[in-house]
Structures are given as structure tokens and as C-alpha cells.
Amino acid sequence: MVRGAWHPPQSAHAFPSSPTLQPLESLSGKMSLFTHLDRVKVPGTDGHAQAGACYLSTAAPDELSPAGYPLKRTIDQVIADHVGRETPFRSLELSCNSFTDNRESVYFDNISWYGHGHVARSMKDPHKVFQRLFHVKEHQANASVLDLVLADARDLMGRLGNLDRHKLDEYMESVRTVEQQIERITQHQVDVRDLPAGMIPSDKLWTTMRRDEYIQVMGDLLILALQTDLTRVCTLMVAPERWDTPLMFEDIFEKPIRHHGWTHNQKDPETLRQLEKIDLFHMRQYASICAKMDAVQEGNGTLLDNMMFAYGSGLSSGMLHECTNLPTVIAGSAGGRIATNRHDKHAQGTPIANLWVSMAQVMGLPVEQIGDSTGSLKGFTAQA
């Protein structure tokens, strides 16, 4: 993250704007920015591994795992223990890591953990995510999921009121949209396999996708899982930690770039400008997913209104490997339970674990402390 482009003027009280936060302006009334939230970095172990595996951890800095990281059950899994009993899937873990070379350990590539040594491994293939969510058997892989439920839907439609019929139509259209996306991606894979030898990309179809397309498809699957109440807890790791393999950002750079290497050269003004483009690219992806959530009607509000959708990172400086003043945004108000359109400026050194405590409490968990938390965040809830 380029801190100078992320952080707004400290005088702002409503949700502010900055070069990196600009894509969120149209939804600023449903956004919250948090500054001066820290995570303690344990010296002597890899900073990138900690930034990934320990970002959501409920471990205090002195609760070291055998690998030397402050890692144990992550906050998403703690919340899933409480709310996951009511849904088909207790949680859903997704990743947009399109790399196929295994350069790093599991600590760099996963943010969700059941406990140390027991990773909640994320899914990277959109087709497999879709199959998992809807239990479509292999011999039905080419059949429309809608065809499997169409007869029941027709019967049900005649017994529903206007509002419920609209909701059923909306749900079925969402399934169709994601299914059609995956069909188009599959067709693209068939096309590229017709290329001459040496030009054929990986046979894993998700590795042939544009970067923005990949993130948006995974975002659509996340939305569909939440919209249909298949789960109420999701994580989406947009990119793995470190990983020096070149990566293509279409429409931004003309050739694949090494993001990690650039982050260690932030004293160069031109490199800094290029890094700002990547930060802005990722924020645009988040803003697009938020807008889609806000278009899904739920009762008197929207899907976005009824959830907390956090965006952040376990590092604030890739060059210095610092974990202070972490970039943190939350979209949504959890059904009006948390305040929005704000910039919460906390005291320097406030543990980000205080935010995890606050979110868990909003989800109904009777927790007072997690990791190195010192309590919940003051003013987090709308009533506080």
C-alpha cells in the first residue's frame, strides 16, 4: 500500500476521499474508514507470512505457534462457530491467487485458519466453488443448475406473493448470471487450447482469466453464497503474500510486473506512481463488488446494508514490513447496528484485534477479548 495515497486528511470525520479511496465515493454513506489500528509484528519470523496467516488471528503476540508466528484460530472461524450452524456451509474461503508455481509456504497463501497447523484452505477455481455450493454431480456438470430446480420453482411460484416471487426471480437470475460467466470462461479455455503448442496456457481455466475478471467472478460467487444464505461468513484473499512471479494487470501495464519487488523500492517516485495504480485497481474491484451487493434488495435495505464487508491488509508498508496504521475499510452497517459514513481515528497503537472483537459482538458472540485486544472499538456500534 502507498500510504500517502491511501490516508485522507486527518481532519475528516465523515467517510473521506483520497486518491486510493476515490472509487468508494458513490457509496461513501455506507462506508467506514478506520485509522491507527495496529498488529504487533513478532521479530525473527517472516513479516509476509505473518501479514497473511496472522492478519485475522486471535493469537496475542506472545502466543507463538511452533512455527514462531502468533497464529491460532482466525476471527472468521470464531464467528463461524457461532453463526455457521444455521447455514449449509459454516464458512466459505476464496482466493484470487492465479499463480501455479508453488513458491511460498501455506502461511503466505491463506488468511483463514481453524488453528495452527490446520488451515481453512481457500478455493481458487470458480467452477469448483460453484459446484461445491450447489452440489451438482460430475455427470451433470454441463447441465444448467436452473434446470434442476425449474419444476419445483414453477410449482412454488404459483403459491408466492408478489414480493416473494420477485425475490425468487432475483435469486434464479443471480444463479443464471454466475453460471453463464463460468460457461463463457470454459469456452475461452477451449479456444486457447486450439492455439499452437508453446502458446497454450495452463489447463486450469481460472489461470487464463484477466485479473479483474477473476476477482469479479469470485466476488459474484461470494455474493451468491451470501444472498442465498448458504453461508454468512466469507473471506476472499485477493492476492497472496510476497510471490515474486510476474503478474499481468490488464489495461494498467503492458506486460506482467513483479509487485513484491516494487514495494521494496518505494523511495523511487516512478515506482511509487506505479504502485498507486495497483492500489487503485484493487480498490476499484472492491468498489464494484460493494455496488453489486448494494443492488441486491433484502427487506427494507440491501445485502450490503445487512452485512460487514471488510477490506484490509496485514501490512501497511511492504518496504518496511510495518504493521502499524493498517489500511482498513468496512462497507455495510450490519442491518443498522454499526455507524457508517465515518472516519474513525483511533489512538495510535490501538490493536486491530479490537475491531475483530467489535465485529464478533455485532454478530452476537459474547466475547470481551481476542488476542491482544484491549476491548471493543469505542463508537463502533450505532448506539455507542
Coordinates of C-alpha atoms in Angstrom, one line a residue:
M1 CA 0.0 0.0 0.0
V2 CA 1.2 3.5 -0.8
R3 CA 0.3 5.2 2.4
G4 CA 0.4 8.8 1.1
A5 CA -2.3 7.9 -1.5
W6 CA -4.4 5.9 0.9
H7 CA -4.7 8.1 4.0
P8 CA -7.0 11.1 3.8
P9 CA -6.6 14.4 5.7
Q10 CA -6.8 13.7 9.4
S11 CA -9.4 16.4 9.8
A12 CA -12.1 14.3 8.0
H13 CA -14.9 12.9 10.2
A14 CA -17.3 11.6 7.6
F15 CA -16.0 8.9 5.2
P16 CA -13.3 10.8 3.4
S17 CA -11.7 10.7 -0.1
S18 CA -8.2 10.1 -1.1
P19 CA -6.5 9.1 -4.4
T20 CA -6.9 5.4 -3.5
L21 CA -10.3 5.6 -1.8
Q22 CA -11.8 7.6 -4.6
P23 CA -13.7 4.6 -6.2
L24 CA -15.8 4.4 -2.9
E25 CA -17.2 7.9 -3.1
S26 CA -20.5 6.9 -4.6
L27 CA -21.1 4.5 -1.7
S28 CA -19.5 6.7 1.0
G29 CA -22.7 6.8 3.0
K30 CA -22.3 3.1 3.6
M31 CA -18.6 3.1 4.3
S32 CA -16.4 3.3 7.4
L33 CA -12.7 4.1 7.4
F34 CA -10.5 3.2 10.4
T35 CA -7.0 4.6 11.1
H36 CA -4.3 3.8 13.6
L37 CA -5.2 0.1 14.0
D38 CA -2.1 -2.0 14.5
R39 CA -1.0 -5.6 14.6
V40 CA 2.2 -6.5 16.6
K41 CA 4.9 -8.0 14.4
V42 CA 7.0 -10.7 16.1
P43 CA 10.7 -10.2 15.2
G44 CA 12.7 -13.1 13.9
T45 CA 10.0 -14.6 11.7
D46 CA 8.9 -13.7 8.2
G47 CA 6.8 -10.5 8.0
H48 CA 4.9 -11.5 4.9
A49 CA 3.9 -14.8 6.4
Q50 CA 2.6 -13.0 9.5
A51 CA 0.8 -10.5 7.3
G52 CA -1.2 -13.3 5.7
A53 CA -1.6 -16.1 8.2
C54 CA -1.8 -13.8 11.3
Y55 CA -3.9 -10.9 10.0
L56 CA -7.2 -12.4 11.3
S57 CA -5.6 -14.4 14.0
T58 CA -7.0 -14.4 17.6
A59 CA -3.5 -15.0 19.0
A60 CA -1.7 -12.5 21.1
P61 CA 1.9 -11.6 20.1
D62 CA 3.3 -13.9 22.8
E63 CA 1.1 -16.8 21.9
L64 CA 3.6 -18.2 19.4
S65 CA 2.9 -21.3 17.3
P66 CA 5.6 -23.9 16.8
A67 CA 6.5 -22.0 13.6
G68 CA 7.1 -18.9 15.5
Y69 CA 4.0 -17.0 14.4
P70 CA 1.3 -15.5 16.6
L71 CA -1.2 -17.8 14.9
K72 CA -4.3 -19.7 16.0
R73 CA -8.0 -19.7 15.2
T74 CA -8.8 -16.7 13.0
I75 CA -11.7 -14.4 13.7
D76 CA -13.8 -15.6 10.8
Q77 CA -13.7 -19.1 12.1
V78 CA -14.5 -17.9 15.6
I79 CA -17.6 -16.2 14.2
A80 CA -18.5 -19.2 12.1
D81 CA -18.5 -21.4 15.2
H82 CA -21.4 -19.2 16.4
V83 CA -23.4 -18.5 13.2
G84 CA -22.4 -21.4 10.9
R85 CA -24.8 -23.8 12.5
E86 CA -27.7 -22.1 10.8
T87 CA -26.4 -22.4 7.2
P88 CA -25.4 -25.2 4.8
F89 CA -21.8 -24.0 4.9
R90 CA -20.3 -22.7 8.1
S91 CA -17.9 -20.5 6.2
L92 CA -16.5 -20.0 2.7
E93 CA -12.8 -19.3 1.9
L94 CA -12.0 -17.9 -1.5
S95 CA -8.7 -16.8 -3.1
C96 CA -7.7 -15.0 -6.3
N97 CA -4.2 -16.4 -6.4
S98 CA -3.8 -17.4 -10.0
F99 CA -0.1 -18.4 -9.7
T100 CA 0.6 -22.1 -10.4
D101 CA 4.2 -22.1 -9.2
N102 CA 4.4 -23.1 -5.5
R103 CA 7.0 -20.5 -4.5
E104 CA 5.8 -20.0 -0.9
S105 CA 4.5 -21.9 2.1
V106 CA 0.9 -22.3 3.2
Y107 CA 1.4 -19.3 5.5
F108 CA 1.7 -16.9 2.6
D109 CA -1.4 -18.1 0.7
N110 CA -4.2 -18.4 3.3
I111 CA -5.8 -15.9 5.7
S112 CA -8.3 -18.3 7.3
W113 CA -7.2 -20.9 9.9
Y114 CA -9.1 -23.4 12.1
G115 CA -6.0 -23.3 14.3
H116 CA -2.2 -23.6 14.0
G117 CA -1.4 -26.3 11.6
H118 CA -5.0 -26.6 10.4
V119 CA -5.6 -24.2 7.5
A120 CA -9.0 -23.4 6.2
R121 CA -7.6 -23.8 2.7
S122 CA -9.2 -21.3 0.2
M123 CA -10.7 -22.3 -3.2
K124 CA -9.2 -20.7 -6.3
D125 CA -11.2 -22.3 -9.1
P126 CA -14.6 -20.6 -9.7
H127 CA -16.1 -23.6 -11.3
K128 CA -15.3 -25.8 -8.3
V129 CA -16.7 -23.2 -6.0
F130 CA -19.9 -23.2 -7.9
Q131 CA -20.1 -26.9 -7.9
R132 CA -19.5 -27.1 -4.2
L133 CA -22.2 -24.5 -3.4
F134 CA -24.9 -26.3 -5.5
H135 CA -23.9 -29.9 -5.2
V136 CA -24.0 -30.6 -8.9
K137 CA -22.7 -34.0 -9.7
E138 CA -19.9 -34.6 -12.3
H139 CA -22.3 -36.2 -14.8
Q140 CA -24.5 -33.1 -14.6
A141 CA -21.6 -30.7 -15.0
N142 CA -22.9 -29.4 -18.4
A143 CA -26.5 -29.1 -17.3
S144 CA -28.0 -25.9 -16.1
V145 CA -28.4 -25.6 -12.4
L146 CA -31.6 -23.8 -13.0
D147 CA -32.9 -26.8 -15.0
L148 CA -32.5 -28.9 -11.8
V149 CA -34.9 -26.7 -9.8
L150 CA -37.1 -25.3 -12.5
A151 CA -40.0 -27.7 -11.9
D152 CA -40.1 -27.0 -8.2
A153 CA -39.7 -23.3 -8.9
R154 CA -42.7 -23.2 -11.2
D155 CA -44.8 -25.0 -8.6
L156 CA -43.6 -22.7 -5.9
M157 CA -44.1 -19.5 -8.0
G158 CA -47.9 -20.0 -8.0
R159 CA -48.1 -20.0 -4.3
L160 CA -46.0 -16.9 -3.6
G161 CA -47.0 -13.3 -3.2
N162 CA -45.6 -10.6 -5.5
L163 CA -42.7 -9.7 -3.2
D164 CA -41.6 -13.4 -2.8
R165 CA -42.0 -14.0 -6.5
H166 CA -39.7 -11.1 -7.1
K167 CA -37.1 -12.5 -4.7
L168 CA -37.3 -15.9 -6.3
D169 CA -36.8 -14.3 -9.8
E170 CA -33.8 -12.3 -8.4
Y171 CA -32.3 -15.5 -6.9
M172 CA -32.7 -17.5 -10.1
E173 CA -31.3 -14.7 -12.2
S174 CA -28.2 -14.5 -9.9
V175 CA -27.6 -18.2 -10.4
R176 CA -28.0 -17.9 -14.1
T177 CA -25.6 -14.9 -14.3
V178 CA -22.8 -16.7 -12.4
E179 CA -23.4 -19.9 -14.4
Q180 CA -23.2 -18.1 -17.7
Q181 CA -20.0 -16.4 -16.6
I182 CA -18.4 -19.8 -15.9
E183 CA -19.7 -21.2 -19.2
R184 CA -18.0 -18.2 -21.0
I185 CA -14.8 -18.9 -19.1
T186 CA -14.9 -22.6 -20.0
Q187 CA -15.5 -21.7 -23.7
H188 CA -12.5 -19.4 -23.5
Q189 CA -10.4 -22.3 -22.2
V190 CA -11.5 -24.4 -25.2
D191 CA -10.5 -21.6 -27.5
V192 CA -7.0 -21.2 -26.1
R193 CA -6.4 -24.9 -26.3
D194 CA -6.6 -24.6 -30.1
L195 CA -3.5 -22.5 -30.1
P196 CA -0.2 -23.9 -31.4
A197 CA 2.0 -25.8 -29.0
G198 CA 4.0 -23.5 -26.9
M199 CA 1.3 -20.9 -26.8
I200 CA -1.1 -22.9 -24.7
P201 CA -1.6 -21.5 -21.2
S202 CA -2.3 -23.6 -18.1
D203 CA -5.1 -26.0 -18.4
K204 CA -6.6 -24.6 -15.2
L205 CA -9.2 -22.3 -16.7
W206 CA -9.1 -19.7 -13.9
T207 CA -5.5 -19.0 -14.7
T208 CA -6.4 -17.8 -18.2
M209 CA -8.7 -15.0 -16.9
R210 CA -8.0 -11.3 -16.8
R211 CA -7.1 -10.2 -13.4
D212 CA -10.2 -8.0 -12.9
E213 CA -12.4 -10.7 -14.4
Y214 CA -11.1 -13.3 -11.9
I215 CA -11.7 -11.1 -8.9
Q216 CA -15.2 -10.1 -10.1
V217 CA -16.2 -13.8 -10.7
M218 CA -15.1 -14.8 -7.3
G219 CA -16.9 -11.7 -5.9
D220 CA -20.0 -12.8 -7.7
L221 CA -19.8 -16.3 -6.1
L222 CA -19.3 -14.7 -2.7
I223 CA -22.4 -12.6 -3.2
L224 CA -24.4 -15.5 -4.4
A225 CA -23.5 -17.6 -1.4
L226 CA -24.5 -14.8 1.0
Q227 CA -27.6 -13.9 -0.9
T228 CA -28.9 -17.4 -0.8
D229 CA -27.9 -17.8 2.8
L230 CA -25.6 -20.8 2.0
T231 CA -23.2 -19.2 4.5
R232 CA -22.9 -16.0 6.5
V233 CA -19.1 -15.9 6.8
C234 CA -16.7 -15.5 3.9
T235 CA -13.1 -14.5 3.3
L236 CA -11.6 -13.5 -0.1
M237 CA -7.8 -13.3 -0.4
V238 CA -7.3 -11.1 -3.4
A239 CA -3.6 -11.9 -3.7
P240 CA -1.0 -14.0 -1.8
E241 CA 1.8 -12.5 0.2
R242 CA 5.2 -11.9 -1.5
W243 CA 5.3 -14.3 -4.5
D244 CA 7.8 -12.8 -6.9
T245 CA 6.3 -14.4 -10.1
P246 CA 5.3 -11.7 -12.6
L247 CA 1.6 -11.0 -12.8
M248 CA -0.4 -9.2 -15.5
F249 CA -2.7 -6.3 -14.7
E250 CA -4.5 -5.8 -18.0
D251 CA -5.3 -2.2 -19.1
I252 CA -2.8 -0.9 -16.5
F253 CA 0.6 -2.3 -17.6
E254 CA 1.7 -3.6 -20.9
K255 CA 3.5 -6.6 -19.5
P256 CA 3.5 -8.7 -16.3
I257 CA 5.1 -7.0 -13.3
R258 CA 6.7 -8.0 -10.0
H259 CA 4.5 -6.3 -7.4
H260 CA 6.5 -7.5 -4.4
G261 CA 9.8 -6.2 -5.8
W262 CA 8.3 -2.8 -6.5
T263 CA 7.1 -2.5 -2.9
H264 CA 10.7 -2.6 -1.7
N265 CA 11.6 0.4 -4.0
Q266 CA 9.2 3.0 -2.8
K267 CA 11.8 5.7 -2.5
D268 CA 11.7 5.9 -6.3
P269 CA 8.9 8.3 -7.3
E270 CA 8.2 6.5 -10.6
T271 CA 7.8 3.1 -8.8
L272 CA 5.6 4.8 -6.2
R273 CA 3.3 6.0 -9.0
Q274 CA 3.1 2.5 -10.5
L275 CA 2.2 1.1 -7.1
E276 CA -0.5 3.6 -6.7
K277 CA -2.1 2.3 -9.9
I278 CA -2.2 -1.2 -8.4
D279 CA -3.7 0.0 -5.1
L280 CA -6.4 1.9 -7.1
F281 CA -7.0 -1.2 -9.3
H282 CA -7.7 -3.3 -6.2
M283 CA -9.9 -0.6 -4.7
R284 CA -12.0 -0.5 -7.9
Q285 CA -12.5 -4.2 -7.6
Y286 CA -13.7 -3.8 -4.1
A287 CA -16.0 -0.9 -5.0
S288 CA -17.5 -2.9 -7.9
I289 CA -18.3 -5.9 -5.6
C290 CA -19.8 -3.5 -3.0
A291 CA -22.0 -1.9 -5.7
K292 CA -23.3 -5.4 -6.7
M293 CA -24.1 -6.1 -3.1
D294 CA -25.9 -2.9 -2.8
A295 CA -28.1 -3.8 -5.8
V296 CA -29.4 -6.9 -4.1
Q297 CA -32.6 -6.0 -2.2
E298 CA -33.2 -7.5 1.2
G299 CA -36.3 -6.4 3.1
N300 CA -36.1 -2.6 3.5
G301 CA -32.4 -2.5 2.6
T302 CA -29.8 -4.2 0.6
L303 CA -27.4 -7.1 1.0
L304 CA -24.7 -4.6 1.7
D305 CA -26.8 -2.8 4.3
N306 CA -27.2 -6.1 6.2
M307 CA -23.5 -7.2 6.3
M308 CA -20.0 -6.1 7.2
F309 CA -17.6 -6.3 4.3
A310 CA -14.1 -5.5 5.4
Y311 CA -11.2 -4.6 3.2
G312 CA -7.7 -4.5 4.5
S313 CA -4.1 -5.8 4.7
G314 CA -1.8 -7.3 7.3
L315 CA 1.0 -4.9 6.2
S316 CA 0.9 -1.1 5.9
S317 CA 4.3 -0.9 4.3
G318 CA 5.7 -3.6 2.0
M319 CA 9.0 -1.9 2.0
L320 CA 9.5 -1.7 5.8
H321 CA 7.2 -4.7 6.7
E322 CA 5.4 -2.4 9.1
C323 CA 2.1 -3.5 10.7
T324 CA 1.0 -0.1 12.1
N325 CA -1.9 2.0 10.9
L326 CA -3.2 -0.8 8.8
P327 CA -5.5 0.1 5.8
T328 CA -9.0 -0.8 7.0
V329 CA -12.4 -0.1 5.5
I330 CA -15.8 -1.7 6.3
A331 CA -18.7 -1.5 3.9
G332 CA -22.2 -2.0 5.2
S333 CA -23.9 -1.4 8.6
A334 CA -24.9 -5.0 9.7
G335 CA -28.5 -4.1 9.5
G336 CA -28.1 -0.7 11.1
R337 CA -26.1 -2.0 14.0
I338 CA -22.9 -0.1 13.2
A339 CA -22.5 3.5 12.2
T340 CA -21.4 4.4 8.6
N341 CA -20.2 7.4 6.6
R342 CA -17.4 8.0 9.1
H343 CA -13.7 8.2 9.6
D344 CA -12.8 6.6 13.0
K345 CA -9.4 8.0 14.1
H346 CA -8.2 5.9 17.0
A347 CA -5.4 6.4 19.4
Q348 CA -2.0 5.3 17.9
G349 CA -1.3 1.8 18.8
T350 CA -4.9 0.6 19.0
P351 CA -4.9 -3.2 18.3
I352 CA -6.8 -4.2 15.2
A353 CA -8.0 -7.1 17.4
N354 CA -10.3 -4.5 19.0
L355 CA -12.0 -4.3 15.6
W356 CA -12.3 -8.1 15.4
V357 CA -13.9 -8.1 18.9
S358 CA -16.4 -5.4 17.8
M359 CA -17.4 -7.3 14.7
A360 CA -17.8 -10.5 16.6
Q361 CA -20.0 -8.8 19.2
V362 CA -22.2 -7.4 16.4
M363 CA -22.6 -10.9 15.1
G364 CA -23.9 -12.0 18.5
L365 CA -20.8 -13.5 20.1
P366 CA -20.4 -12.8 23.9
V367 CA -16.6 -12.1 23.6
E368 CA -14.7 -9.5 25.5
Q369 CA -11.1 -10.2 24.4
I370 CA -9.4 -11.7 21.4
G371 CA -5.6 -11.9 21.1
D372 CA -4.0 -8.6 22.3
S373 CA -7.3 -6.7 22.2
T374 CA -7.9 -4.1 24.9
G375 CA -11.7 -4.1 24.4
S376 CA -14.1 -3.2 21.6
L377 CA -13.7 -0.1 19.5
K378 CA -15.3 3.0 21.0
G379 CA -18.2 4.2 18.9
F380 CA -18.3 1.2 16.6
T381 CA -21.9 0.4 17.1
A382 CA -24.6 2.9 16.1
Q383 CA -25.9 3.0 19.7
A384 CA -22.4 3.6 21.2

